[in-house]
PDB file of C-alpha atoms in Angstrom:
ATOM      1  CA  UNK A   1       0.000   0.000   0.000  1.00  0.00           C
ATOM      2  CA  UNK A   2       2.996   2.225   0.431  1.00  0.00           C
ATOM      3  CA  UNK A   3       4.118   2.026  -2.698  1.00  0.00           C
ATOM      4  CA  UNK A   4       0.711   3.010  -4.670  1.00  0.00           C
ATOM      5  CA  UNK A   5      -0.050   6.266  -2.127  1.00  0.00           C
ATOM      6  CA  UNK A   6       3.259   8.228  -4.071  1.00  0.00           C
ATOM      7  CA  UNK A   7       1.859   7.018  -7.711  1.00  0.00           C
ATOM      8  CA  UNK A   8      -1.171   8.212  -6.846  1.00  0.00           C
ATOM      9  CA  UNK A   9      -0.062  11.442  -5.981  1.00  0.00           C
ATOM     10  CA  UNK A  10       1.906  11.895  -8.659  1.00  0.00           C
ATOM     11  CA  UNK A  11      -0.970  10.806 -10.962  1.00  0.00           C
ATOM     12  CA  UNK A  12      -3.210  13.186  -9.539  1.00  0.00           C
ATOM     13  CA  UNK A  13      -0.508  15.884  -9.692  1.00  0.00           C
ATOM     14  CA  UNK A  14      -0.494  15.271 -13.418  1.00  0.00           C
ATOM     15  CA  UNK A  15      -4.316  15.626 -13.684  1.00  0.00           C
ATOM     16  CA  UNK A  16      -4.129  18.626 -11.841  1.00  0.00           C
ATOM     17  CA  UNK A  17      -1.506  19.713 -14.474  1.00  0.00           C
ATOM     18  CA  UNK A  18      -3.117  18.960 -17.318  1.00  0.00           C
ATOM     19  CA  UNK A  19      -6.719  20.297 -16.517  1.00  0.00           C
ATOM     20  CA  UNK A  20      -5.607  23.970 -17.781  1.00  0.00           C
ATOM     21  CA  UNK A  21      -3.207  22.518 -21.251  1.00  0.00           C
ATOM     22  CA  UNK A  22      -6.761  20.851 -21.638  1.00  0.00           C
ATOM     23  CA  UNK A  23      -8.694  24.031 -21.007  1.00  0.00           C
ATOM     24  CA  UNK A  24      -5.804  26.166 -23.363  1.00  0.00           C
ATOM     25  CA  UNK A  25      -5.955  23.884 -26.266  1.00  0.00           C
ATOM     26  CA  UNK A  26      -9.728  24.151 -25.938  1.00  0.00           C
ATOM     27  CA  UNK A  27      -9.742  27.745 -25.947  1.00  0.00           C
ATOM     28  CA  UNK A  28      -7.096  27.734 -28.940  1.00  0.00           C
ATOM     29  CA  UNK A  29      -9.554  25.927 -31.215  1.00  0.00           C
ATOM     30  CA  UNK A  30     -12.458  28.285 -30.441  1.00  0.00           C
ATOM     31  CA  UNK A  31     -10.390  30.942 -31.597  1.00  0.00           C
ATOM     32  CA  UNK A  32      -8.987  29.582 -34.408  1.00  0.00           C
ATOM     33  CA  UNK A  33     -12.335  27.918 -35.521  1.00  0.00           C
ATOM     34  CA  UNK A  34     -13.298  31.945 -35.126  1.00  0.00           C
ATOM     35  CA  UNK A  35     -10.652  33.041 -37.349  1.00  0.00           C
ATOM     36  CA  UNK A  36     -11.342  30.064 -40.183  1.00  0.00           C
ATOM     37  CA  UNK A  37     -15.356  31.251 -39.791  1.00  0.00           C
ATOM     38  CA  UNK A  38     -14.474  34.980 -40.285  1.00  0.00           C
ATOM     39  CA  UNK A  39     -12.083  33.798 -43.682  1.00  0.00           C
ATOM     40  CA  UNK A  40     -14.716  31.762 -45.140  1.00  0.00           C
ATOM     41  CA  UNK A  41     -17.084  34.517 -45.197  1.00  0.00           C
ATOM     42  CA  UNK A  42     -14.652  36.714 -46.403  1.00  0.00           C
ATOM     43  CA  UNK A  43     -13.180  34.185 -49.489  1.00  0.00           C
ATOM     44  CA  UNK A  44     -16.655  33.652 -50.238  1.00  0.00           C
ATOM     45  CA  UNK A  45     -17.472  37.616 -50.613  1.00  0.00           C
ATOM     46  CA  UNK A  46     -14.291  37.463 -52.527  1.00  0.00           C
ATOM     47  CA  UNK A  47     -15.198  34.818 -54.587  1.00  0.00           C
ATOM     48  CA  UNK A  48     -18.706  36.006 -55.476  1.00  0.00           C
ATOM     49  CA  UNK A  49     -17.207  39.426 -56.451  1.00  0.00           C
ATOM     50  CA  UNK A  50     -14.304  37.990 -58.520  1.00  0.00           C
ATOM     51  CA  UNK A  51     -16.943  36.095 -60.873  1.00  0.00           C
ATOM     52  CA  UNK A  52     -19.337  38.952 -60.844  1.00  0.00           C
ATOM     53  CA  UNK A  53     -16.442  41.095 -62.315  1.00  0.00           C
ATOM     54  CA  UNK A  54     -15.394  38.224 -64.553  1.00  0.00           C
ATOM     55  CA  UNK A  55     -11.536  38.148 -63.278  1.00  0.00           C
ATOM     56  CA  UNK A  56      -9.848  35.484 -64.332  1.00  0.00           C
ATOM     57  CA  UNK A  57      -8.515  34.903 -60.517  1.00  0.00           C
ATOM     58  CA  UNK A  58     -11.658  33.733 -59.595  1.00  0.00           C
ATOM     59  CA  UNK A  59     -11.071  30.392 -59.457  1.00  0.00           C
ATOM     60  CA  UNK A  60      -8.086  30.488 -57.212  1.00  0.00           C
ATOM     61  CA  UNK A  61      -9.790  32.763 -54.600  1.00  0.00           C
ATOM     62  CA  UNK A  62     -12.572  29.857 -54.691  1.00  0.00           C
ATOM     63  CA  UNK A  63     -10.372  26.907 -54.006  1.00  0.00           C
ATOM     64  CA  UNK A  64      -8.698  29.118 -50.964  1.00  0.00           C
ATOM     65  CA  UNK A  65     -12.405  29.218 -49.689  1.00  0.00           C
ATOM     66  CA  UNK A  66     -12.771  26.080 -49.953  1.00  0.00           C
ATOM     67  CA  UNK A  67      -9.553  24.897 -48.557  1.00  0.00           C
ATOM     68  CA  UNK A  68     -10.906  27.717 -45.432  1.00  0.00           C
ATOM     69  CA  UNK A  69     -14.205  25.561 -45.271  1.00  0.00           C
ATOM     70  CA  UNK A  70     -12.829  22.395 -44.652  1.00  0.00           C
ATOM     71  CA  UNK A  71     -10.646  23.924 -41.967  1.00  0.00           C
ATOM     72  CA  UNK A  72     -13.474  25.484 -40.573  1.00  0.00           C
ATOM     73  CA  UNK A  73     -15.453  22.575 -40.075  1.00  0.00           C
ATOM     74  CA  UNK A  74     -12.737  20.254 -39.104  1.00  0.00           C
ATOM     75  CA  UNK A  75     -12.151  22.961 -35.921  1.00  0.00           C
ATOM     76  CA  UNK A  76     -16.008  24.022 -35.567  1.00  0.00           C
ATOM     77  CA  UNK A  77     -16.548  20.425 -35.113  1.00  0.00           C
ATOM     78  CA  UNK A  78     -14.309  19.826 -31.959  1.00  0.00           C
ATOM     79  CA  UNK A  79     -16.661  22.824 -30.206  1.00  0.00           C
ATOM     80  CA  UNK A  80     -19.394  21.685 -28.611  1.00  0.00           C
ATOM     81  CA  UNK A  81     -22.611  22.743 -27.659  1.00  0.00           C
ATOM     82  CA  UNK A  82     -25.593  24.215 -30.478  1.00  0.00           C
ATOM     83  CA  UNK A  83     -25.122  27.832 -29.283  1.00  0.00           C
ATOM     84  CA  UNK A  84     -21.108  28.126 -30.262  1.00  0.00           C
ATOM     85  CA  UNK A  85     -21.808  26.779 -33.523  1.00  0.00           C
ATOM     86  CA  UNK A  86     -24.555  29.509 -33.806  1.00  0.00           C
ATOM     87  CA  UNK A  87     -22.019  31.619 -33.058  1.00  0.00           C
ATOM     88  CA  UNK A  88     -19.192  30.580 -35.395  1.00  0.00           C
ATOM     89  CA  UNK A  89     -22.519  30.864 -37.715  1.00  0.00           C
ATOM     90  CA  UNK A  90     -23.601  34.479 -37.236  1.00  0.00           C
ATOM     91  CA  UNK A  91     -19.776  35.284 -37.261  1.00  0.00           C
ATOM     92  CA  UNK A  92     -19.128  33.636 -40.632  1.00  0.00           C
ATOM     93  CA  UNK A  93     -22.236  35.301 -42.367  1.00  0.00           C
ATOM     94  CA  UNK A  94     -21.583  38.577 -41.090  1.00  0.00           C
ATOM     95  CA  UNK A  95     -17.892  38.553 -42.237  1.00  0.00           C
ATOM     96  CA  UNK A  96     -19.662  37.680 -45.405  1.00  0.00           C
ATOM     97  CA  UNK A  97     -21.878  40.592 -45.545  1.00  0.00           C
ATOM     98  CA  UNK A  98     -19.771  43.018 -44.580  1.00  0.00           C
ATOM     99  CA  UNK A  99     -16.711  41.989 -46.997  1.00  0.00           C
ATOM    100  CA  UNK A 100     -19.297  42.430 -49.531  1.00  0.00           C
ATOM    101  CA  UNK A 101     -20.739  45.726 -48.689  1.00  0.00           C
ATOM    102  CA  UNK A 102     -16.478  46.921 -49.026  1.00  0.00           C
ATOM    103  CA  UNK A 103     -16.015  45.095 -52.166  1.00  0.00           C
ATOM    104  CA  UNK A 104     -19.275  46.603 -53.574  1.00  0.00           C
ATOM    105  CA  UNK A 105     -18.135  50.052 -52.436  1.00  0.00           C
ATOM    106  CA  UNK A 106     -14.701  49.883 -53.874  1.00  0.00           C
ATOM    107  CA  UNK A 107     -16.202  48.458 -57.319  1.00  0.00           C
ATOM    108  CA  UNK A 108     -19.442  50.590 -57.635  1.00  0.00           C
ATOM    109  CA  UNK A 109     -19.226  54.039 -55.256  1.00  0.00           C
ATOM    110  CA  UNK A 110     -18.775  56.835 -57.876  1.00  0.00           C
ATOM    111  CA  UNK A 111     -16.427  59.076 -54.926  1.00  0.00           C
ATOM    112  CA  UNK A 112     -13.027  57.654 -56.058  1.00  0.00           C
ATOM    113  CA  UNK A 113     -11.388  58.312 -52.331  1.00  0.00           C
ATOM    114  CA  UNK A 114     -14.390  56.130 -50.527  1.00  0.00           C
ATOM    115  CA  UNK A 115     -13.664  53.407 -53.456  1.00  0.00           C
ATOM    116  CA  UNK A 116      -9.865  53.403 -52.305  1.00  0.00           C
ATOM    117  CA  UNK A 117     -10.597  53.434 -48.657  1.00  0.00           C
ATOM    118  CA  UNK A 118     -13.247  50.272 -49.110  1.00  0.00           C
ATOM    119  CA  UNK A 119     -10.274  48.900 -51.483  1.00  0.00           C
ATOM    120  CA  UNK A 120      -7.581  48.966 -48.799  1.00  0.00           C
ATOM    121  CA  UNK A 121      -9.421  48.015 -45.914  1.00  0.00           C
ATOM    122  CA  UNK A 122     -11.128  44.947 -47.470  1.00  0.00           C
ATOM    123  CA  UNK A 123      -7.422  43.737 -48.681  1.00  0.00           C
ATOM    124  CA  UNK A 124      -6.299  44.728 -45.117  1.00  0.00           C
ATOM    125  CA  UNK A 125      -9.392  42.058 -43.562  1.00  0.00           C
ATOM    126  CA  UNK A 126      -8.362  39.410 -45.680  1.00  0.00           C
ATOM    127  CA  UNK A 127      -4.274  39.594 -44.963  1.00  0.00           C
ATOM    128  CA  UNK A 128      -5.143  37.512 -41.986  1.00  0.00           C
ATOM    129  CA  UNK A 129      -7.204  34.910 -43.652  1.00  0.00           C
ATOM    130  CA  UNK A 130      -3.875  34.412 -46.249  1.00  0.00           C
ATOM    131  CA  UNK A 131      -1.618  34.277 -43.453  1.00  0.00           C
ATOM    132  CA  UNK A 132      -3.619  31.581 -41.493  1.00  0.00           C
ATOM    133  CA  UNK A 133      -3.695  29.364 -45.071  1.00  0.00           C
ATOM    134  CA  UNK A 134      -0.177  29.403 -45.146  1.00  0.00           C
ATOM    135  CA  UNK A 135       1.140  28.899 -42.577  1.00  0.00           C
TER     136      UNK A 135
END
């Protein structure tokens, strides 16, 4: 008995231990199954926009939303519970909608500065998206 009272303390010093890696790696694939929701509703802005102006990049932009989809779901699935995945949802669509309100802007408003400014910033939002694709 005096031999399995120090493994036991050492295995429940090792739960102990691991109980916040568990809650950090937890926490690291809500964020980053954040980030991949955010991308995919940018890319797909992107790619809707591309083919509406005809450019021939087009079907690059749509295999890096793909490629962004699958991520997203491969992370959105290790989050439980219905209301995060609501959330990743609403977060997803609304990085949709507002990538394409900047793209629309910087294609179609007839004040050249407010077309530049909607220009920049939506290349500035999706930096982040190429950056997490590669690296």
């Amino acid at each position: 008995m005096c031999r399995t009272r120090p493994l036991l303390w050492l295995l429940a010093a090792l739960v102990l231990i691991s109980a916040p890696l568990r809650a950090a790696v937890a926490s690291d694939t809500a964020q980053l199954a954040e980030n991949y929701a955010v991308c995919a509703g940018r890319l797909a802005a992107l790619t809707e926009h591309n083919w509406l102006m005809q450019d021939p990049a087009a079907d690059a932009i749509a295999f890096r939303r793909d490629w962004t989809i699958a991520l997203f779901e491969a992370t959105s699935a290790a989050i439980p519970g219905d209301e995060a995945q609501r959330a990743l949802s609403i977060s997803r669509h609304r990085a949709r909608r507002e990538h394409k309100s900047l793209l629309n802007t910087s294609s179609f408003n007839q004040d050249p500065r407010r077309a530049r400014l909607a220009l920049a910033t939506a290349l500035r939002h999706l930096m982040p998206c190429h950056e997490l694709l590669t690296r």
